[in-house]
CSV table of C-alpha atoms and ligand atoms in Angstrom, one decimal:
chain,number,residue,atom,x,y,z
A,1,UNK,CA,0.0,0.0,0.0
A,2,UNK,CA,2.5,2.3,0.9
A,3,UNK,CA,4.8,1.4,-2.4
A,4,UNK,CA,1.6,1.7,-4.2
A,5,UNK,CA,0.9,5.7,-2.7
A,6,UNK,CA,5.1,6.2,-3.2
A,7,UNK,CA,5.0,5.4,-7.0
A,8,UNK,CA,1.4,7.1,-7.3
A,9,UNK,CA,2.9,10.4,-5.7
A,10,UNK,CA,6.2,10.3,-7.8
A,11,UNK,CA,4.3,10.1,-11.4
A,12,UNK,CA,2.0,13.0,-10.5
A,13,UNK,CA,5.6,14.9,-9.7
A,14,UNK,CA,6.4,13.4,-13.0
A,15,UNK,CA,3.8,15.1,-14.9
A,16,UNK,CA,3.9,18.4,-12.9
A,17,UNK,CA,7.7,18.0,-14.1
A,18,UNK,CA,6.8,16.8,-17.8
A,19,UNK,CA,5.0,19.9,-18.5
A,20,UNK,CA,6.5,22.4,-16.2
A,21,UNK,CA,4.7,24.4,-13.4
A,22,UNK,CA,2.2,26.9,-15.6
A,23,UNK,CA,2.9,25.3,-19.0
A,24,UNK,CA,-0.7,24.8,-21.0
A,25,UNK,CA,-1.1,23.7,-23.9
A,26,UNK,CA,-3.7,25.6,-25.2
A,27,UNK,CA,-6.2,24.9,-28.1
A,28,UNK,CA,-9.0,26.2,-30.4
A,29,UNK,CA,-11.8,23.1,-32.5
A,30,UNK,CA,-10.7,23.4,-36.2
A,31,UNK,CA,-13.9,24.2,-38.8
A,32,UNK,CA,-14.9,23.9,-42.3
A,33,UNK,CA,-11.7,21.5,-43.3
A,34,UNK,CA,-9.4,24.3,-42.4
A,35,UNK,CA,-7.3,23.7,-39.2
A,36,UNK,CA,-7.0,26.4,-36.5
A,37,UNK,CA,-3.4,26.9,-36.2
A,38,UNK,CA,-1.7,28.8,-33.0
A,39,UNK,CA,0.5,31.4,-34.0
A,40,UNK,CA,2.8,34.2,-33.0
A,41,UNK,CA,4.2,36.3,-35.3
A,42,UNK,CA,6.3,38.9,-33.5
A,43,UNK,CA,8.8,37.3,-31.5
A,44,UNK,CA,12.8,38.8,-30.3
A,45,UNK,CA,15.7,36.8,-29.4
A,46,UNK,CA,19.5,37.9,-28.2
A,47,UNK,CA,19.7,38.6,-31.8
A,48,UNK,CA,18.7,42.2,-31.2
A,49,UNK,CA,17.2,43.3,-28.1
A,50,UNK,CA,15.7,40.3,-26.9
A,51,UNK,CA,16.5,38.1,-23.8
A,52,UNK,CA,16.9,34.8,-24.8
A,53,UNK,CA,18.6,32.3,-27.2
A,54,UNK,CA,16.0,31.7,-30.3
A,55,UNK,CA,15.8,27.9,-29.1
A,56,UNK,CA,14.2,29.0,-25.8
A,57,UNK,CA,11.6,30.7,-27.9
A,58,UNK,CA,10.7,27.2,-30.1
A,59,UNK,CA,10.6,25.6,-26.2
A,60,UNK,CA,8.5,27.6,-24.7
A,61,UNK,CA,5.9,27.8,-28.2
A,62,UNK,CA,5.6,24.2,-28.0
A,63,UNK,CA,4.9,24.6,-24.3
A,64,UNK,CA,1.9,26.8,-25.1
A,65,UNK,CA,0.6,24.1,-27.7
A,66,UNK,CA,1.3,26.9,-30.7
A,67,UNK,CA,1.6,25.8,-34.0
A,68,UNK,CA,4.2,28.4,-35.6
A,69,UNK,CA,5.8,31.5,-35.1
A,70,UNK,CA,7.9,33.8,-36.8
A,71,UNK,CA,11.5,35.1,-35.5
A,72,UNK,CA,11.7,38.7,-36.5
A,73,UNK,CA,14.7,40.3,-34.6
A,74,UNK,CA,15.1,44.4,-35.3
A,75,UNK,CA,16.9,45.1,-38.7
A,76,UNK,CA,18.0,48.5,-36.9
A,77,UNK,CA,18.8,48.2,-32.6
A,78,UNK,CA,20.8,45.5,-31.8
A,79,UNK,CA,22.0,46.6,-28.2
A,80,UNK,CA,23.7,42.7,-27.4
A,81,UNK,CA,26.3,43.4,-30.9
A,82,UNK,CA,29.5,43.6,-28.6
A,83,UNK,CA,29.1,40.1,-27.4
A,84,UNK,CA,26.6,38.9,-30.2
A,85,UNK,CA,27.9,40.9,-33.5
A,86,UNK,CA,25.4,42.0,-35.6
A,87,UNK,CA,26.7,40.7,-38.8
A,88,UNK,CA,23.9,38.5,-40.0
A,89,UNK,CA,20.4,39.1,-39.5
A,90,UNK,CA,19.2,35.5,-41.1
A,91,UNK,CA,20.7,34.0,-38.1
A,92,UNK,CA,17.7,33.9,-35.3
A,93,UNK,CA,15.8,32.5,-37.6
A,94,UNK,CA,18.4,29.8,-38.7
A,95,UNK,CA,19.3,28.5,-35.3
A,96,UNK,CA,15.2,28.7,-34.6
A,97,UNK,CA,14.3,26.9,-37.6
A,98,UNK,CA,16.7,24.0,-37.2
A,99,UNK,CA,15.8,23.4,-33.8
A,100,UNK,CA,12.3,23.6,-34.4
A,101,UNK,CA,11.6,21.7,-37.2
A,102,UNK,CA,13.0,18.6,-35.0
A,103,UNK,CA,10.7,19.4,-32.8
A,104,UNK,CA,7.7,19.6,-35.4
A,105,UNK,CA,7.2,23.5,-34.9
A,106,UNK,CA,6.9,26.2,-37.7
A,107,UNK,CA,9.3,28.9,-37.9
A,108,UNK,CA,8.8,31.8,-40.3
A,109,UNK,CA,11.7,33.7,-41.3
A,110,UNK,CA,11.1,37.4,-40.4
A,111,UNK,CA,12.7,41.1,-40.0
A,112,UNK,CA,11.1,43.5,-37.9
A,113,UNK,CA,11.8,47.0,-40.0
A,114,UNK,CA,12.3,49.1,-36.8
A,115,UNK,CA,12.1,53.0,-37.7
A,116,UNK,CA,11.0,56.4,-36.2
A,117,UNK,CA,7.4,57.3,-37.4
A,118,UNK,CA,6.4,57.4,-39.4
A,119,UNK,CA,5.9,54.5,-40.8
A,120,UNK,CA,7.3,53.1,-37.1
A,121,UNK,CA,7.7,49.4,-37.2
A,122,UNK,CA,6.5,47.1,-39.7
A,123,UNK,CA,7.2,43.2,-39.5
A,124,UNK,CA,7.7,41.0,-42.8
A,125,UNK,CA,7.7,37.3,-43.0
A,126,UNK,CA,8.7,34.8,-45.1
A,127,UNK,CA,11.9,36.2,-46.4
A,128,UNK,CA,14.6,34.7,-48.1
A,129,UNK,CA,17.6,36.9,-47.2
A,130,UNK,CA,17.0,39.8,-44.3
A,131,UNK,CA,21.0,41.0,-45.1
A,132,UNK,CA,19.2,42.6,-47.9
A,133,UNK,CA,16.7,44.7,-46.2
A,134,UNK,CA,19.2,47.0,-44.8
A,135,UNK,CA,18.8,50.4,-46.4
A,136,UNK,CA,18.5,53.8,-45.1
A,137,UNK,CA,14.9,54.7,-46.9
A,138,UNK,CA,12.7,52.7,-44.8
A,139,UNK,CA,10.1,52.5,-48.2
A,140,UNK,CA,13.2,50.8,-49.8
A,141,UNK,CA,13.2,48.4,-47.2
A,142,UNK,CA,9.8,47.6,-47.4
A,143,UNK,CA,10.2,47.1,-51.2
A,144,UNK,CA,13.1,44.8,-50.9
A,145,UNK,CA,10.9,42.8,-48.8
A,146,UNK,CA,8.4,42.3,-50.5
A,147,UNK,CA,10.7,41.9,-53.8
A,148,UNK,CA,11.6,38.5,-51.7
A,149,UNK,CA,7.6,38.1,-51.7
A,150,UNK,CA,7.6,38.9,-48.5
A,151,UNK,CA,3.8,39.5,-46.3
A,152,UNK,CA,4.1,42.5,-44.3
A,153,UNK,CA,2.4,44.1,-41.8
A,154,UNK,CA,2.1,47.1,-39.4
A,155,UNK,CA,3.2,46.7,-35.5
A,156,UNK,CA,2.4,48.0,-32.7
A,157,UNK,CA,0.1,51.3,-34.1
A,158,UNK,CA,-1.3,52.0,-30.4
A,159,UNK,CA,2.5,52.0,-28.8
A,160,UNK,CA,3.1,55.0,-26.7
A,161,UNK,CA,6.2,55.5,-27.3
A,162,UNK,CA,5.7,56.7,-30.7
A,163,UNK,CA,1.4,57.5,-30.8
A,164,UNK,CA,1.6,59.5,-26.8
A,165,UNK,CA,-2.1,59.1,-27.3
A,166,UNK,CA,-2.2,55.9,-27.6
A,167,UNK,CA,-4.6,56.0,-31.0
A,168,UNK,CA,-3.9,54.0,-33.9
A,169,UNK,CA,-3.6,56.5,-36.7
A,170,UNK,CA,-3.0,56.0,-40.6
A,171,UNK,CA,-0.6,58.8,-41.7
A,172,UNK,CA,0.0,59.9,-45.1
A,173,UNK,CA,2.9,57.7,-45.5
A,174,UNK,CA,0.9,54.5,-44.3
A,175,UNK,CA,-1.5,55.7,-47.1
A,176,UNK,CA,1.1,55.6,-49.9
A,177,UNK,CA,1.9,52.5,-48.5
A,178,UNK,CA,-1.6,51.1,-48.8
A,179,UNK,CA,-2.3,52.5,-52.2
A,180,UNK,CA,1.3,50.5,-53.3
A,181,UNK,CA,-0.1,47.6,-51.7
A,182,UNK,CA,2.7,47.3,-49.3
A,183,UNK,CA,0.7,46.1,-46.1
A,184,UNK,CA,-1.0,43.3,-46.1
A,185,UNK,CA,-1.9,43.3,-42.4
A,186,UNK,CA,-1.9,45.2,-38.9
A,187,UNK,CA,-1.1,44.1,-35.3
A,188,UNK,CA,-4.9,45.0,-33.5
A,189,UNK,CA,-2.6,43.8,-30.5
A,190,UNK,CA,1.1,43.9,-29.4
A,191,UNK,CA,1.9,42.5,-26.3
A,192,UNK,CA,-0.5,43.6,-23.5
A,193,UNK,CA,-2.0,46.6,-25.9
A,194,UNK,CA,-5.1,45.9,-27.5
A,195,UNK,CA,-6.4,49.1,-29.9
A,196,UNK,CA,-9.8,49.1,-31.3
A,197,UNK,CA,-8.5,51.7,-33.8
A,198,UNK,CA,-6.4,49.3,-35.3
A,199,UNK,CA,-9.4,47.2,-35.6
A,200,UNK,CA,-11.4,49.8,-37.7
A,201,UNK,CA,-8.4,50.2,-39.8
A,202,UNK,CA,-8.1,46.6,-40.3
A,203,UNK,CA,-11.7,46.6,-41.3
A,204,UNK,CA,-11.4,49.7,-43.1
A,205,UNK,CA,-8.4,48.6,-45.2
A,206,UNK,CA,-9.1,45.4,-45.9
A,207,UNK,CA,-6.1,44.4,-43.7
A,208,UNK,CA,-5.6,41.3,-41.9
A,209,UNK,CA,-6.1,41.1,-38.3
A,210,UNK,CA,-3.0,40.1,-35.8
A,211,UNK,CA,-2.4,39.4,-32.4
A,212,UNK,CA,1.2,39.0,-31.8
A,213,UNK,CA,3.7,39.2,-28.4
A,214,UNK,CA,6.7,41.0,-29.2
A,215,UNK,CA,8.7,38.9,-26.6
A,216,UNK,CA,11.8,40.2,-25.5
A,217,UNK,CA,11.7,38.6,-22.0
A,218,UNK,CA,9.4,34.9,-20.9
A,219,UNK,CA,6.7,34.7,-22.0
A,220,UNK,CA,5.8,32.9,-18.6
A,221,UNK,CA,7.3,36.0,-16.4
A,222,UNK,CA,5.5,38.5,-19.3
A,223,UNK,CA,1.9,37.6,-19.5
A,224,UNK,CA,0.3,36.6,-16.0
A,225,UNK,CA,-2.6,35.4,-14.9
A,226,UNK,CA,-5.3,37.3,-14.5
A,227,UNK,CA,-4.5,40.0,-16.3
A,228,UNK,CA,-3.9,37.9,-19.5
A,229,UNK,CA,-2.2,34.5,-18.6
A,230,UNK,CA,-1.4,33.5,-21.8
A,231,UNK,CA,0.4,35.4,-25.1
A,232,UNK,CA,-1.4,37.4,-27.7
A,233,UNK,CA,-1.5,34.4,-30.3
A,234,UNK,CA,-3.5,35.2,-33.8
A,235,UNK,CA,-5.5,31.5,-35.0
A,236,UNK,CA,-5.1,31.0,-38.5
A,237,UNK,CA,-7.5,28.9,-40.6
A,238,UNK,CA,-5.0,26.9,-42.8
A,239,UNK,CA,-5.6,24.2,-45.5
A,240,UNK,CA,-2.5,22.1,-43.6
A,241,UNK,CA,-0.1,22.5,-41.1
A,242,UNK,CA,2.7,23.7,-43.1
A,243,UNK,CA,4.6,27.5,-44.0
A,244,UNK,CA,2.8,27.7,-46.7
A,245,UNK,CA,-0.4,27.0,-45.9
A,246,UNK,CA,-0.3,29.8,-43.1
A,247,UNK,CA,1.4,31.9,-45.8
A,248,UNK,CA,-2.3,31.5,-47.9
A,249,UNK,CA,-4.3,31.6,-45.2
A,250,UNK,CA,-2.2,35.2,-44.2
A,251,UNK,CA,-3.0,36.6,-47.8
A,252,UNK,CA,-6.6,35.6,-47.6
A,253,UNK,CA,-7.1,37.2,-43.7
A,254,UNK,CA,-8.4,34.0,-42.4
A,255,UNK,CA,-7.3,35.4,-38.7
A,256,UNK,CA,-9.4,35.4,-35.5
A,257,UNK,CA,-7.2,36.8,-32.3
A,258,UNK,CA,-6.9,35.5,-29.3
A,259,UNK,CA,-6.1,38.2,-26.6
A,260,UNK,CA,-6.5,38.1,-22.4
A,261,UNK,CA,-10.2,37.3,-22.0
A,262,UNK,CA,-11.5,38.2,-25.6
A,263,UNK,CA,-11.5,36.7,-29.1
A,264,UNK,CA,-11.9,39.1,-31.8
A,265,UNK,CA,-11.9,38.4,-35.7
A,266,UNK,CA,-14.6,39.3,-38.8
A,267,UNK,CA,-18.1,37.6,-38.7
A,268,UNK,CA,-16.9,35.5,-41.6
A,269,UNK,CA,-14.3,33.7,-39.6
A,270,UNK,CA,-15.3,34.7,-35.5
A,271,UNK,CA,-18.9,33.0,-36.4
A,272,UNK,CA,-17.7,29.4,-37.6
A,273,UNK,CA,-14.9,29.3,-34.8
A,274,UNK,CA,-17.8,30.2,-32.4
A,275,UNK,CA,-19.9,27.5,-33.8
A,276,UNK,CA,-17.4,24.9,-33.1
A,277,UNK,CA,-16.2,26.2,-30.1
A,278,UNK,CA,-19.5,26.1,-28.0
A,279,UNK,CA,-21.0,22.7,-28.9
A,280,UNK,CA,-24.4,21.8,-28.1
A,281,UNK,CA,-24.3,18.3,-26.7
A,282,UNK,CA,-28.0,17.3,-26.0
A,283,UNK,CA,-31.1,18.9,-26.0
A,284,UNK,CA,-34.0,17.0,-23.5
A,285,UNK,CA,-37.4,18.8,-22.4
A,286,UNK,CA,-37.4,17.8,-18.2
A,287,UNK,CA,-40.4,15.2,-17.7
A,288,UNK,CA,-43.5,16.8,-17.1
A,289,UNK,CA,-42.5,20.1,-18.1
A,290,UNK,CA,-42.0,22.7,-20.8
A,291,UNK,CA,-38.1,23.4,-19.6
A,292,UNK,CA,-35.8,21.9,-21.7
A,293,UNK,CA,-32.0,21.1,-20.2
A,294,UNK,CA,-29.2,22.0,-23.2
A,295,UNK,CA,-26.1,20.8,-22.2
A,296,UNK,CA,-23.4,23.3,-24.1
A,297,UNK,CA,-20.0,22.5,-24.4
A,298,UNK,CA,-17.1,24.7,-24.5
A,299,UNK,CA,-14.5,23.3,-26.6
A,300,UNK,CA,-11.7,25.9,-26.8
A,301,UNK,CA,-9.0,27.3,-24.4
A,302,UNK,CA,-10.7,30.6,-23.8
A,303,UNK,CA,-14.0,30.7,-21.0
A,304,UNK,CA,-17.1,32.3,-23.0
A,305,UNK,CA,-19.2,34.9,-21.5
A,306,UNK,CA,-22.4,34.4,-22.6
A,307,UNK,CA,-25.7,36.1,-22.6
A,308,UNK,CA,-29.4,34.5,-23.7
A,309,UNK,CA,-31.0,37.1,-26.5
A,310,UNK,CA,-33.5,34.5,-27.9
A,311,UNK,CA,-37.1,35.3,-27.2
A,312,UNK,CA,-37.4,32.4,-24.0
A,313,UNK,CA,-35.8,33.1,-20.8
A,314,UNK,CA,-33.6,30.8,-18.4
A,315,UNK,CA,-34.6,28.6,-15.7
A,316,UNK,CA,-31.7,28.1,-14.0
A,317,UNK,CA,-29.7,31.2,-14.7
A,318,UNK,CA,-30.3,35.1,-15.1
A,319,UNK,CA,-29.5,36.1,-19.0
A,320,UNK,CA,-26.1,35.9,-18.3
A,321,UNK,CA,-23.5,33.1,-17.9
A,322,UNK,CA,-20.4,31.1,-18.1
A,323,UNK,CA,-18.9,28.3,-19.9
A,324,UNK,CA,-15.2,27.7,-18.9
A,325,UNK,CA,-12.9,26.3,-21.3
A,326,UNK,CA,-13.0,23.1,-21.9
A,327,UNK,CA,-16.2,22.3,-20.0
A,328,UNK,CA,-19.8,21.6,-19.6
A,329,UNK,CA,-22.7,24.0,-18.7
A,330,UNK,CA,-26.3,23.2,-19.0
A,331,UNK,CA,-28.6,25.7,-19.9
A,332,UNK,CA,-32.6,25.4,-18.8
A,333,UNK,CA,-34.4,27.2,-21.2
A,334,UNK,CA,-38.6,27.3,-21.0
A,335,UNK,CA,-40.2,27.1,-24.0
A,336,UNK,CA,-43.7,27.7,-22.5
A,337,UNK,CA,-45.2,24.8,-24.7
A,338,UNK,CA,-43.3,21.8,-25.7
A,339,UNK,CA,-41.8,22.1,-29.2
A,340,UNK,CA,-40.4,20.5,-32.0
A,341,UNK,CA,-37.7,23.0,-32.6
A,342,UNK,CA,-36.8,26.5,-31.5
A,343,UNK,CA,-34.0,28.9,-32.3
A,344,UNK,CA,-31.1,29.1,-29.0
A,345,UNK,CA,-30.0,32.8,-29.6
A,346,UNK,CA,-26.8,33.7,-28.2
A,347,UNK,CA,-24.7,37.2,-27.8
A,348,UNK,CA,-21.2,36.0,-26.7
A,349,UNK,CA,-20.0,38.9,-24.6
A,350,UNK,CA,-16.2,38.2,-24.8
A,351,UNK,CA,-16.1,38.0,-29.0
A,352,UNK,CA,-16.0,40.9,-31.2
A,353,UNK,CA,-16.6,41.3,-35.3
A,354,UNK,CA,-16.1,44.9,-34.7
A,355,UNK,CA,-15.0,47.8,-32.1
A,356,UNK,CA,-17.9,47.6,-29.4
A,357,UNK,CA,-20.1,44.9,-31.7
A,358,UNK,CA,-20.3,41.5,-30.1
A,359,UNK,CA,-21.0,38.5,-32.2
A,360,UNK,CA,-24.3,36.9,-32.2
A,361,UNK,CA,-24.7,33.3,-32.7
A,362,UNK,CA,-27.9,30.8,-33.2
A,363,UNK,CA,-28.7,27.2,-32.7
A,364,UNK,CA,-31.8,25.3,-34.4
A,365,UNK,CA,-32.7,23.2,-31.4
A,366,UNK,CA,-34.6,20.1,-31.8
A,367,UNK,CA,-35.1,18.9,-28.1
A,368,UNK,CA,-36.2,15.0,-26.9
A,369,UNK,CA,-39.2,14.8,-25.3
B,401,ZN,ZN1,8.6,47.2,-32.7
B,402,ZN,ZN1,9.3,44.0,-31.9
């Protein structure tokens, strides 16, 4: 008995060792054939001004349960180059990529264009040489990356220390730059800033909508609980798990973000995620009665915040409530009369398709009786 409690007790130290003290592997259903990849496409390493080796950030990705992310050191400040010469900017992303791909994680080779505004920062991925993308006009920089077929976007529009205000802004340079087609998406968050202006210029622009971290430090030390307790990660609805296949999905703004509490995306993507996300289960009307139980399941990583808009009120629960991640909540409803089928309307409180718009989502319910 007691050998039996000694081994039980060492394999739960076991796990708790396996996967590290707050290490979660989080996760989001996939929908319509496409599968909901976890990325983060703004990450720094000793390379520039970053505070760790780029293999610590493949370890702690695969910790998180992300999918990919993209290495993109500054082209410009490179503050460690008198113990870490800055000679080539290619090799983050090198020492990244081989280490990851052993392990089975993407890494995108990036730059992070780092100038005074405007046009401030702008990030660009998939390149094939970032030594080239040294130049002193920051537009010739952005050209030569995107000569290499690069996909670049805006970062960090809200960030104080170059908007005092705070509010995402176009400038008549980031106009030109539109009009040349020279950004093809915008961060809506940078590490613990979220903007709604950079929403409605996502939206505006037809730009594609990012959440990224811009890790210098841990990300276990940088993003606690409760404040946000996980990264900024942006889900992308790819054909497979491949470079390219985020690369598509990119250029087609198949994005929904994933930031603190909140998940925020266009209808056309937020809606389908929803739907797979909260789950209903079964549908039974309680014997004797016109209350049917709907047990709802919450298949994603993020807790939904959920309020009844449909024309029948709750039983068991004022209009509003909560489904944690990963778990069950069931939902009386009264229908007044028993029915065949009736229409479950839902406002989920914590999802956005625009600045200060929640999405809205339905179920056709066709409960036992
Ligand atoms: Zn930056
Ligand atoms: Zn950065």
């Amino acid at each position: 008995m007691k050998k039996a409690t000694a081994i039980l007790f060492s394999c739960f130290f076991c796990i708790i060792d396996l996967f590290g003290q707050s290490a979660q592997p989080y996760s989001f259903p996939s929908f319509s054939g496409y599968h909901t990849l976890l990325c983060d496409f703004h990450i720094h390493t000793v390379f520039s001004d970053g505070l760790v080796w780029p293999t610590i950030r493949v370890d702690e990705a695969l910790r998180e349960g992300l999918d990919a992310i993209a290495i993109t050191d500054h082209l410009e400040y490179t503050p460690h180059d008198r113990d870490i010469p800055a000679v080539d900017f290619n090799r983050s992303y090198e020492i990244a990529a081989e280490y990851g791909t052993k392990k089975g994680l993407i890494v995108i080779h990036g730059s992070e264009i780092t100038r005074e505004m405007p046009p401030g920062h702008l990030n660009a991925l998939f390149l094939s040489n970032s030594n080239m993308l040294k130049k002193e006009d920051p537009v010739e920089a952005i050209r030569e990356a995107r000569k290499q077929g690069a996909w670049i976007f805006w970062n960090h529009p809200m960030w104080t220390a170059q908007k005092p205000d705070g509010m995402a802004e176009l400038t008549s340079l980031h106009k030109q730059l539109l009009k040349e087609n020279l950004i093809d998406g915008i961060e809506v968050v940078n590490d613990n800033n979220f903007s709604d202006e950079s929403f409605e210029i996502a939206l505006k622009n037809n730009l594609a909508i990012l959440a990224n971290s811009d890790i210098h430090g841990l990300v276990d030390w940088s993003f606690p609980a409760p404040q946000t307790g996980h990264r900024p990660i942006t889900l992308v609805f790819a054909r497979e798990k491949s470079s390219d296949a985020i690369r598509e999905a990119l250029e087609n703004h198949r994005t929904v973000i994933w930031h603190a509490h909140i998940l925020v995306g266009t209808q056309e993507f937020l809606e389908p995620l929803i739907k797979a996300s909260l789950v209903v289960e079964s549908a039974v009307y309680q014997p004797k009665t016109s209350v049917v139980s709907i047990t709802l399941v919450n298949k994603s990583s993020q807790d939904l915040y959920v309020e009844n808009t449909g024309k029948f009120t709750l039983h068991n629960t004022g209009p509003f409530f909560i489904i944690k991640a990963g778990e069950k909540y069931v939902l009386e409803i009264k229908t007044i009369s028993k029915r065949d089928q009736f229409e479950l309307a839902l406002k989920i409180v914590n999802a956005y398709i625009a600045p200060g718009k929640n999405i809205q989502v339905s179920y056709l319910i066709s409960p036992e009786k």
